XYZ file of C-alpha atoms in Angstrom:
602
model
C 109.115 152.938 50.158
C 112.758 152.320 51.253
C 113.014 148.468 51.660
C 114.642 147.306 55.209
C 118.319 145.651 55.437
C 119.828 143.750 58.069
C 122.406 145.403 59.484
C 124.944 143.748 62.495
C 125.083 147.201 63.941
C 121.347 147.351 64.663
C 122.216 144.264 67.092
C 125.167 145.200 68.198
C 126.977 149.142 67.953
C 130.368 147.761 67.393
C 129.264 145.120 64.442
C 131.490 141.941 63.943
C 134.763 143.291 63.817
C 137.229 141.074 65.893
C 139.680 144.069 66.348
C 139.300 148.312 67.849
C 142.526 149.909 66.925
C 141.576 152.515 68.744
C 141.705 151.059 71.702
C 143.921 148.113 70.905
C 141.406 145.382 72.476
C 138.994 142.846 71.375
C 135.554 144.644 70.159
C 132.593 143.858 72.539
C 130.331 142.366 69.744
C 133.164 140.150 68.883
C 133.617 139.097 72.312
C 129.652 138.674 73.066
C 128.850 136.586 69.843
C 132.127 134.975 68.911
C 133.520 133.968 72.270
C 130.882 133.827 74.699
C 127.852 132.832 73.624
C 129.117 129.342 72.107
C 131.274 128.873 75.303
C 127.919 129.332 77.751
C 126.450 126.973 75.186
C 128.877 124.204 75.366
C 129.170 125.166 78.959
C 125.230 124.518 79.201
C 125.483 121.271 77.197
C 128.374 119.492 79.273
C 126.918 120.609 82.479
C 123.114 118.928 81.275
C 124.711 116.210 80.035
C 127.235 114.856 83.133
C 124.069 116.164 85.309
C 121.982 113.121 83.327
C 124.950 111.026 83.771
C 124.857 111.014 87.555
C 124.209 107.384 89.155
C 126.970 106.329 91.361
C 126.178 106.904 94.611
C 129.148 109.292 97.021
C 129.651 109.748 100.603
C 131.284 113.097 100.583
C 132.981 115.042 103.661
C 132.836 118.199 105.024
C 135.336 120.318 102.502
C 133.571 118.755 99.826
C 130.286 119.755 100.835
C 130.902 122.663 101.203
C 132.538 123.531 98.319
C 129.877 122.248 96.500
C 127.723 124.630 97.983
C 129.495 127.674 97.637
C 129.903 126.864 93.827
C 126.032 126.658 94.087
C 125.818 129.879 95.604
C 128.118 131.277 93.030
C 126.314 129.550 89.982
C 123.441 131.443 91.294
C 124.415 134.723 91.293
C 126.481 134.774 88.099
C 122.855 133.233 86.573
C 121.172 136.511 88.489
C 123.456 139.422 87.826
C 123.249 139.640 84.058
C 119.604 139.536 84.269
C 119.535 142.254 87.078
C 121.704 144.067 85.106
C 119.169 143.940 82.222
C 116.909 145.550 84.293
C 119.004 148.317 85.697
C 119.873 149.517 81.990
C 116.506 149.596 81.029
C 115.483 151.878 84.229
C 118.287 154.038 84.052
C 119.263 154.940 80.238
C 116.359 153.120 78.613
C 117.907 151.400 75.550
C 119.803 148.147 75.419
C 120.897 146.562 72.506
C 119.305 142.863 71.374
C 123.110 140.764 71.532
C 122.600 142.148 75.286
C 119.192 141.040 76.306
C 120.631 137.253 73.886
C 123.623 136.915 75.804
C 121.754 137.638 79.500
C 119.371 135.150 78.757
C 122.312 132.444 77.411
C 124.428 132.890 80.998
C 121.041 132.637 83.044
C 120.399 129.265 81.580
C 123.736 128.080 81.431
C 124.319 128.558 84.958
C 120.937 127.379 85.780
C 121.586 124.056 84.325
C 125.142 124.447 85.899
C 123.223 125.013 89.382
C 120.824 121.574 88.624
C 124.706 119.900 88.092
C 126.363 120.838 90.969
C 123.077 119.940 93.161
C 123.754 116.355 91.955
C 127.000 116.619 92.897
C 126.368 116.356 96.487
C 125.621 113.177 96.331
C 126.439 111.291 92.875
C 129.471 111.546 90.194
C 133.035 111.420 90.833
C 135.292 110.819 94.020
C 136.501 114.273 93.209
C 134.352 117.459 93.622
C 135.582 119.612 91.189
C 133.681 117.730 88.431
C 134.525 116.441 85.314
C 137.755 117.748 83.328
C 135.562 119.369 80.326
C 133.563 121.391 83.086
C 137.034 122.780 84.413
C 138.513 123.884 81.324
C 134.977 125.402 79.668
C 135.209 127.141 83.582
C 138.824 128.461 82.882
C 137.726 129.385 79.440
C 134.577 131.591 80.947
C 136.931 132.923 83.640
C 139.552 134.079 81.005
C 136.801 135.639 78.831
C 134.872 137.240 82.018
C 138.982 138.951 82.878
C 138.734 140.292 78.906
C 135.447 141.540 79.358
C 136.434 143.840 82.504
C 139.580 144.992 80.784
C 137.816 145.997 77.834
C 134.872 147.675 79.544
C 137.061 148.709 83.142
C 135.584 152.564 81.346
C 132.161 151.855 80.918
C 128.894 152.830 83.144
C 128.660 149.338 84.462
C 132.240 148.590 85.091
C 130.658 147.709 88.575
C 128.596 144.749 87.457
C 131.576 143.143 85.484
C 134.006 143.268 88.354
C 131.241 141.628 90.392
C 131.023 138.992 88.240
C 134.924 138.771 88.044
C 135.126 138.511 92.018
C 132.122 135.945 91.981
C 134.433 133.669 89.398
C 137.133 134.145 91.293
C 134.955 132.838 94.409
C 134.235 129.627 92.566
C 137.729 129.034 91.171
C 138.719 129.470 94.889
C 136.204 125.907 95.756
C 138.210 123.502 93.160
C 141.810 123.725 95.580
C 140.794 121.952 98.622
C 140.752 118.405 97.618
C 138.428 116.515 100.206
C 137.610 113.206 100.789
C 135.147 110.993 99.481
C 134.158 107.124 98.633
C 131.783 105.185 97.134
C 128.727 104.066 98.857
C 129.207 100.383 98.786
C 126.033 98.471 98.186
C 124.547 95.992 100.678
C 123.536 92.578 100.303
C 119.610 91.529 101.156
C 118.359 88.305 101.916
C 116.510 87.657 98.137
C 120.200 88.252 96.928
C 121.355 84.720 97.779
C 119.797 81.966 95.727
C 119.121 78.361 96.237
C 120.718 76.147 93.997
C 119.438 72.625 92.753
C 121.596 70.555 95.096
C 121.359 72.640 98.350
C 124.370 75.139 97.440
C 124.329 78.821 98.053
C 124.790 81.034 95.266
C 125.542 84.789 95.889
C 125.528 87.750 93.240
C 129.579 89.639 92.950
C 129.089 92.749 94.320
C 128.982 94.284 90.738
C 126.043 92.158 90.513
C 124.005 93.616 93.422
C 122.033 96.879 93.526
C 122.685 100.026 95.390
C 121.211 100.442 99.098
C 117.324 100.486 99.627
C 115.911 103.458 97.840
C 113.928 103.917 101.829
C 109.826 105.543 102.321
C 109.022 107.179 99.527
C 109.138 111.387 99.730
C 109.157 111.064 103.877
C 112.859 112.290 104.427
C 112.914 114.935 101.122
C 112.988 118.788 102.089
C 110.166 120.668 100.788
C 111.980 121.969 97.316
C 112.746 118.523 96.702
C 108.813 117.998 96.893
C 107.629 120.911 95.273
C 109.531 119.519 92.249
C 109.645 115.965 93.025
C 113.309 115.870 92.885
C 113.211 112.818 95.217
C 112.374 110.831 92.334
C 115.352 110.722 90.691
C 117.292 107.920 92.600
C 114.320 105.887 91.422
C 115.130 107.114 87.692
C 118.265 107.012 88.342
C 118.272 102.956 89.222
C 115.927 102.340 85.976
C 118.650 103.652 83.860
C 121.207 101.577 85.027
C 119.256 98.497 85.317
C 118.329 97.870 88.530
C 115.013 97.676 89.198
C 114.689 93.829 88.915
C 112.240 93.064 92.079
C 109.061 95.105 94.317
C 112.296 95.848 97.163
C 113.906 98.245 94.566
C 111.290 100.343 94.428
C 110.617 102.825 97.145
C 108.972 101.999 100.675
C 105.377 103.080 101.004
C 105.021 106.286 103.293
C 103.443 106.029 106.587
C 100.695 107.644 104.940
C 99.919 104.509 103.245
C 100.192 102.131 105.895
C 97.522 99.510 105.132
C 96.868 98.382 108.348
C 96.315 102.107 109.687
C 94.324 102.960 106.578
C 92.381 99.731 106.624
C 91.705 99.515 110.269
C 90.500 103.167 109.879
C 87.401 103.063 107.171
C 86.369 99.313 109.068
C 86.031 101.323 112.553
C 84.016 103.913 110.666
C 82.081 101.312 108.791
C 81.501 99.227 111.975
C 79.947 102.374 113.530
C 77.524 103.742 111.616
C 76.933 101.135 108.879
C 76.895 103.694 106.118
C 79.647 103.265 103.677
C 79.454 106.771 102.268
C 79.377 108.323 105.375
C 82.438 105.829 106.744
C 84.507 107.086 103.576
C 83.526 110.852 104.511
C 84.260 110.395 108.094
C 87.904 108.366 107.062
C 88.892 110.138 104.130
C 87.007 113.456 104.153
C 89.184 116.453 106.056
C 92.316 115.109 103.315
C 89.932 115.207 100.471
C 88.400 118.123 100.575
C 91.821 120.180 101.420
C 93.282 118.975 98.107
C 90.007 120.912 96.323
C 92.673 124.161 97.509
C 95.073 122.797 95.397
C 92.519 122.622 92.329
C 90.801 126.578 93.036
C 94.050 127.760 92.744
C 95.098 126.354 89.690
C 91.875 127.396 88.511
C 92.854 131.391 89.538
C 96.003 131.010 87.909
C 94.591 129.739 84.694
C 91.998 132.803 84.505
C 94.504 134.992 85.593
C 96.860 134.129 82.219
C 94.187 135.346 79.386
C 93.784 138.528 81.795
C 97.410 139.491 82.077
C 97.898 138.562 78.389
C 95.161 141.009 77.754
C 97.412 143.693 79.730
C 100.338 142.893 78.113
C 98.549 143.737 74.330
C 96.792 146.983 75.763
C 99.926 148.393 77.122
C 100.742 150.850 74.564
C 104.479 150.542 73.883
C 107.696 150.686 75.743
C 108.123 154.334 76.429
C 104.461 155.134 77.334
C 103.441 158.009 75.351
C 101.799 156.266 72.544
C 103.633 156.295 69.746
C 106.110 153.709 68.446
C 109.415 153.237 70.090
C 112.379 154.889 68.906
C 115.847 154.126 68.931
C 117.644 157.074 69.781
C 121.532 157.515 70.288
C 121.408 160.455 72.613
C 119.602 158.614 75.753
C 119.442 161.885 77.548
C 116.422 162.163 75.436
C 114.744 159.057 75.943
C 111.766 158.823 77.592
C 111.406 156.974 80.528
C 110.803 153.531 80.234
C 107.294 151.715 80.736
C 107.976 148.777 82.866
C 104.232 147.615 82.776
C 104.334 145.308 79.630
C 107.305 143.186 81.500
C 105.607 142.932 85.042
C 102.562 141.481 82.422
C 104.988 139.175 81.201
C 106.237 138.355 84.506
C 102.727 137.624 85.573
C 102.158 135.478 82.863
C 105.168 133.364 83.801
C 104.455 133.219 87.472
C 100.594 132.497 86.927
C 101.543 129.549 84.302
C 104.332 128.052 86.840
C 101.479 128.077 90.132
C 99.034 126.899 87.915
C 101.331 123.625 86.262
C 102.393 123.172 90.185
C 98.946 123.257 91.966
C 97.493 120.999 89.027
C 100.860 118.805 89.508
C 100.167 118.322 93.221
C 96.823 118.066 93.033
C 96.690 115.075 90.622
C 99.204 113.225 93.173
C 97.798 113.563 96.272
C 94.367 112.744 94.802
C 96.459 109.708 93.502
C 97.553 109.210 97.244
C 93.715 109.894 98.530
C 92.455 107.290 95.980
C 95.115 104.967 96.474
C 94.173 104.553 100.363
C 90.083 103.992 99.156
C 91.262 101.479 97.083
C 93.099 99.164 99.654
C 90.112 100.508 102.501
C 87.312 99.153 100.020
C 88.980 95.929 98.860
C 89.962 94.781 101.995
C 85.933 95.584 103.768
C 84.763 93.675 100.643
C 86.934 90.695 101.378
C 86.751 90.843 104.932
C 83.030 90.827 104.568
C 82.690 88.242 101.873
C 84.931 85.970 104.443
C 82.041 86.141 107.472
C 79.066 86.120 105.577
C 76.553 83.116 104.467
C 75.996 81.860 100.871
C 79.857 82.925 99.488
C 79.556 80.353 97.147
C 76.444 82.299 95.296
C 78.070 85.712 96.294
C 81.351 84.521 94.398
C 80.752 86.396 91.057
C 79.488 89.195 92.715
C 82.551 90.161 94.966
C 84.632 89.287 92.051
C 82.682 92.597 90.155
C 82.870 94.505 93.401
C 86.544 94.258 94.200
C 87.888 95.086 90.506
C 84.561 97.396 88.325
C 82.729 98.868 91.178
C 86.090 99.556 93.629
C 87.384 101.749 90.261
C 84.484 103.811 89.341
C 84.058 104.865 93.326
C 87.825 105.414 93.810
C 87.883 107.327 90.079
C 85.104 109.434 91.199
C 87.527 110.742 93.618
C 88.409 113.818 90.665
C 84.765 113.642 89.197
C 83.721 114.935 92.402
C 86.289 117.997 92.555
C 85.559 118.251 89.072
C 81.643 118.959 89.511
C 82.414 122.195 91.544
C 85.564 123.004 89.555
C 84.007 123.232 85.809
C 80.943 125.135 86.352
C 83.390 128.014 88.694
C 85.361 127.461 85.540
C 82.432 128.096 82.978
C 80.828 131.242 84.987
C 84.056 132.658 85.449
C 85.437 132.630 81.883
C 82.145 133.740 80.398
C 82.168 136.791 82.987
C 85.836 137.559 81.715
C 83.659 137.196 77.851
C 81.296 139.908 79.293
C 84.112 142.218 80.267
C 85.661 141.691 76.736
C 82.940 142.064 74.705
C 79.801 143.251 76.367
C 76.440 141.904 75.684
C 77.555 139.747 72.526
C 78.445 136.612 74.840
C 75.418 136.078 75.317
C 75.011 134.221 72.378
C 77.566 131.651 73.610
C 76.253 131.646 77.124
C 72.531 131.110 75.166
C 74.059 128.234 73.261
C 75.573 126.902 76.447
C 72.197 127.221 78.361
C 70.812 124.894 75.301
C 73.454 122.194 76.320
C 72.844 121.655 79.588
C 69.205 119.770 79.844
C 70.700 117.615 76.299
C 73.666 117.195 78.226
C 72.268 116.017 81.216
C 69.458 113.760 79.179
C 72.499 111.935 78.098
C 74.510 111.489 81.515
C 71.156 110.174 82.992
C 71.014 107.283 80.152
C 74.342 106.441 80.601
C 73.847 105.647 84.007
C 70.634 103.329 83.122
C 72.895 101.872 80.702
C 75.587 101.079 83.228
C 73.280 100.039 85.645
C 71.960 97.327 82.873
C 75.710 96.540 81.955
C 76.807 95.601 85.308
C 73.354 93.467 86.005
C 74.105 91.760 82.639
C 77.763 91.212 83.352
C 76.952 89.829 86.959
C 74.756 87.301 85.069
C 76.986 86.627 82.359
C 80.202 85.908 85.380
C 77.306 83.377 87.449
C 76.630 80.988 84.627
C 80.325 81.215 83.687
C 81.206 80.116 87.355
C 77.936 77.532 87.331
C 79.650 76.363 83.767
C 83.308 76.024 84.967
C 82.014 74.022 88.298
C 80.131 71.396 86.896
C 81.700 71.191 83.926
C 81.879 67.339 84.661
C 78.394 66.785 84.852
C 77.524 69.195 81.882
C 79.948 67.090 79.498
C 78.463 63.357 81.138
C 74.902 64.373 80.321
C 75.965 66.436 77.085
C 74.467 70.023 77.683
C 77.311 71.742 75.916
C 75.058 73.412 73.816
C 72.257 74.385 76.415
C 74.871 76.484 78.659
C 76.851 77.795 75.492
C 73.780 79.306 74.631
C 72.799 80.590 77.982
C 76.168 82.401 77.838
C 75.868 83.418 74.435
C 72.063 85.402 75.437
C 73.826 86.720 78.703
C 76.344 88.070 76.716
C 74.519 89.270 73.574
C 72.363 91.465 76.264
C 75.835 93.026 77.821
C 76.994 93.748 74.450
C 74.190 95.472 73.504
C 73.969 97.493 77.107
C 78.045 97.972 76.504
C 77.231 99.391 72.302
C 74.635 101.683 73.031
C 76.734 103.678 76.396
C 79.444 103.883 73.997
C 77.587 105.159 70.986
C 75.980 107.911 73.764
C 79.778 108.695 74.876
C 80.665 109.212 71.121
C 77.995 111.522 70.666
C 78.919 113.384 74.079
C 82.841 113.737 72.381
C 81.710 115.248 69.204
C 78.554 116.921 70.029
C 80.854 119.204 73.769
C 84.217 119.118 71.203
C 82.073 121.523 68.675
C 80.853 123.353 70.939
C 83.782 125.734 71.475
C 84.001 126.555 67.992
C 80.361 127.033 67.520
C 80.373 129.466 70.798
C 83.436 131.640 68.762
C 81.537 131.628 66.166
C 78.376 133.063 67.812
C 80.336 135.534 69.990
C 82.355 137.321 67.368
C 79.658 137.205 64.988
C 77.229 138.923 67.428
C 80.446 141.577 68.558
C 80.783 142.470 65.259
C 76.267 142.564 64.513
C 76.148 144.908 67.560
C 78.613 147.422 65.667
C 82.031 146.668 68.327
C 84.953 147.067 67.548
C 87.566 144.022 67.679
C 91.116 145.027 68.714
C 93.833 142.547 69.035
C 93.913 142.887 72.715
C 90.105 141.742 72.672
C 90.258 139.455 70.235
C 93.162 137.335 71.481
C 92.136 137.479 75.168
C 88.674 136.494 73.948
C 90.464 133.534 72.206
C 92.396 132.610 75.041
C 89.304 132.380 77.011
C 87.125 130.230 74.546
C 89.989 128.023 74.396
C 89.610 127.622 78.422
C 85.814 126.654 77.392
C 86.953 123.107 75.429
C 88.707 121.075 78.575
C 85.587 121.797 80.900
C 82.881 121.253 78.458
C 84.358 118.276 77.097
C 84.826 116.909 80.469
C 82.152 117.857 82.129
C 79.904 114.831 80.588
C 82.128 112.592 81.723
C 82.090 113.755 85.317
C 78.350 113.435 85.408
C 78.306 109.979 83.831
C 81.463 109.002 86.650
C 79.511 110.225 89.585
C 76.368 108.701 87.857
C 78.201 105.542 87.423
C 79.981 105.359 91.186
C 76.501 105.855 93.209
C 75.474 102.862 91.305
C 78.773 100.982 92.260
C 78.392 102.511 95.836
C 74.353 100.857 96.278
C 75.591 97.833 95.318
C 78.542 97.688 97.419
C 76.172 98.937 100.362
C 73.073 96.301 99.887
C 75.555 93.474 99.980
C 77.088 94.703 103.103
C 73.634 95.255 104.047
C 72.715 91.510 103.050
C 75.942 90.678 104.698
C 75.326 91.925 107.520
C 71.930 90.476 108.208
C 72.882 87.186 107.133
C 75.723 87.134 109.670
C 73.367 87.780 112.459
């Protein structure tokens, strides 16, 4: 057996040579390894690092704009042609060398970083728009290497694609003459910036001192890329870096969105008219909830769709589609033609992965925005209604518990409740992708699953009696406290320290032992749903291989990818079932005293 050697050549046809004395130039390999690739990567660097380094606010004009913007537009395509390029090989002569495919990928991310630079650019960096002097002479170098390049290869196949990207630089050299104007945005002065001295004298910051304009609503005047990718953030990042976030005014505005007197005004109208506060959250809050549950089924398709297309991408057979390893052959006239299916599988794979990271991003934050609203709608009906109604003195503990405990576990059950419809779609679906991997034998898992469910559930159920008994306990425990702290005076004059201590101490012993035994049952849940995965592999192979099938790697690691889907779902899905247990018990309570409330008002 003839061992295997490394050879340059196998990367690259003209090896490492620096010089072709045939053709008195620069070899290509040379140029490809040598030159460019450590000048994109520098050029990559610098442009990451001065686009981290962006803070100073700039008012630029017209010129400058737009200058900026057609070195944008310039970045872009220079990031785009070498990967098209890629692509165009491939379908016409059907072999490209690795240093190729290396140094397509390099430029694309170089000039994708140089693209995220020049965006902040527009409005932060330097008076002058032609960047910092490292960017312009890494530029120059690329520009003097991209003029080698054509020369050397002005006789190749693809002498069209190297011009282009020639003319492109050109295009973007063409930006940096006109000059421009520009100036700083000078920072204004707010009324908390003056401070009152001891003896009645004014003292005002230096303008060094004070921080940059008002940072404005939050997300209300970004474009929808800047959104999608929460890009309007930055300024806010931006200010933390340099020290500036000292007070609440340099933070952002709240959007109109979360207008508290809108948002309040709304769930009391809808609590004043039907007296139902479930059905006055539905009727406020409802149309916006359930619309972000979109959000969450389609990150939920995109996740299912990865172990499918990864699945593809192992069954495909090879690159030239007539099953039989590739070769590398020098005379591409006899190359077959190329199989394009295993890179739109890739493709797939990286389009499915960024929808489902983006869905599941956007999802979390407007259920952040949705929860944030029932939070200030639910505090401000408890206080409002603990300010009208009779016997607030006895009722004191008891808001206290419903405007901090019962508030969360309503508001957090927010996600619980897309959750509940979310992990069992989950569960069916991936164990229907099992069946259509490997037959009959999931059934095991699916019988072990089954099992689960009435355990499961057994244990959800005590965990709400549990946290029904922990928050009667802890109501008790916060009344004698209160009764303790108010008469304290006459406790100490008649000398019942000990009486009340131990009234507190029995109150409290009984919410410990409420509080030990939930969390022993939520230990068990983590272990006993975090085993369960590996026990359901276990079973499913095991019963594949019993039933005589046959385990390819294409089954095997799309089966894998889909078991690993089980373990987030079954882990969590406990914990949505105690959270929705737990905020129907917060939501009674908040309803009978609003109930009580109400009948002692009239």
């Amino acid at each position: 057996m003839s061992s295997w050697e490394f050879s340059w050549t196998d990367v690259c046809p003209s090896g490492l040579r620096p010089w072709v004395k045939d053709y008195n130039d620069l070899a290509p390999c040379f140029q490809e390894i040598c030159l460019q690739l450590p000048m994109l990567v520098l050029f990559a660097v610098l442009s990451s690092y001065y686009y981290g380094s962006h803070f100073r606010l700039v008012f630029r004009n017209g010129v400058q704009r737009r200058s900026i913007r057609v070195r944008i537009a310039a970045s872009i395509a220079l990031g785009l042609i070498p990967v098209l390029k890629i692509f165009y090989v491939l379908r016409v002569h059907g072999k490209i060398y690795p240093i190729d495919v290396l140094l397509s990928c390099v430029q694309f991310v170089a000039w994708t970083v140089h693209v995220g630079f020049l965006t902040s650019s527009l409005k932060c960096g330097s008076l002058s728009h032609r960047g910092p002097l490292a960017i312009i002479v890494l530029w120059t170098s690329l520009l003097a290497l991209t003029g080698i390049w054509v020369h050397t290869n002005i006789n190749s196949d693809y002498w069209l694609w190297y011009v282009a990207d020639l003319v492109i630089f050109i295009s973007y050299g063409s930006t940096l003459i006109a000059p421009g104007n520009a100036h700083y945005i000078r920072p204004q002065r707010t009324a908390d910036e003056e401070r009152q001295a001891l003896l009645s004298h004014t003292y005002t910051r230096f303008l060094e001192d004070i921080d940059e304009s008002a940072l404005g609503p939050i997300q209300d005047d970004a474009n929808f890329f800047s959104k999608i990718v929460f890009y309007w953030v930055r300024p806010l990042i931006a200010k933390g870096v340099a020290g500036k976030l000292r007070k609440n005014d340099d933070l952002f505005d709240l959007p109109d969105c979360l207008n508290m007197n809108q948002v309040v005004e709304k769930l009391q109208h809808q609590l004043d008219a039907v007296g139902s506060l479930f059905k006055a959250l539905h009727r406020s809050f409802g149309w916006e909830f359930y619309l972000i549950g979109l959000l969450r089924l389609l990150a939920d398709l995109s996740g299912f769709a990865g172990p499918v297309l990864l699945g593809g991408l192992l069954r495909s057979e090879n690159f030239n589609g007539n099953g039989t390893e590739p070769q590398m052959v020098n005379d591409c006239d006899n190359c077959n033609a190329i199989d394009f299916r295993p890179y739109y599988y890739a493709l797939g794979l990286l389009l499915t992965t960024l929808v489902s990271c983006f869905a599941g991003v956007h999802f979390n934050w407007r259920m952040t925005l949705v929860s944030t609203k029932m939070r200030m709608s639910l505090v401000t009906a408890i206080y409002r209604k603990s300010l009208v109604a009779k016997g607030l003195q006895s009722a004191r503990p008891e808001i206290l518990n419903l405007m901090s405990t019962d508030t969360d576990r309503i508001v957090n059950s927010c996600i619980s409740f897309h959750s509940f419809w979310s992990i069992p779609f989950q569960l069916f679906t991936t164990l229907y992708l099992l069946y259509t991997q490997l037959g009959l034998a999931f059934l095991a898992g699916v019988t072990f699953a089954v099992i689960l469910i009435p355990i499961n559930r057994k244990i959800a159920m005590k965990i709400g009696q549990l946290s029904q008994g922990l928050m009667t306990a802890k109501d008790g425990r916060i009344a004698i406290t209160t009764e303790t702290i108010s008469g304290a005076k006459h406790i100490k004059m008649n000398a019942w320290e000990d009486v009340f201590i131990g009234k507190i101490e029995q109150v409290r012993r009984e919410e410990v032992g409420y509080l030990s035994r939930r969390k022993y049952l939520d230990a068990l849940c983590v272990y006993f749903w975090a085993t369960t995965p590996v026990l359901m592999c276990v079973l499913t192979f095991g019963t594949s291989v019993l039933l005589g099938s046959t385990l390819t790697a294409a089954t095997t690691y799309t089966s894998v990818a889909l078991l690993n889907m089980l373990i987030g779902p079954l882990n969590a899905f406990p914990w949505v079932l105690n959270g929705l247990a737990e905020a129907w018990v917060s939501l009674k309570r908040v309803q009978e005293l609003i109930d009580d409330w109400i009948i002692s008002g009239q």
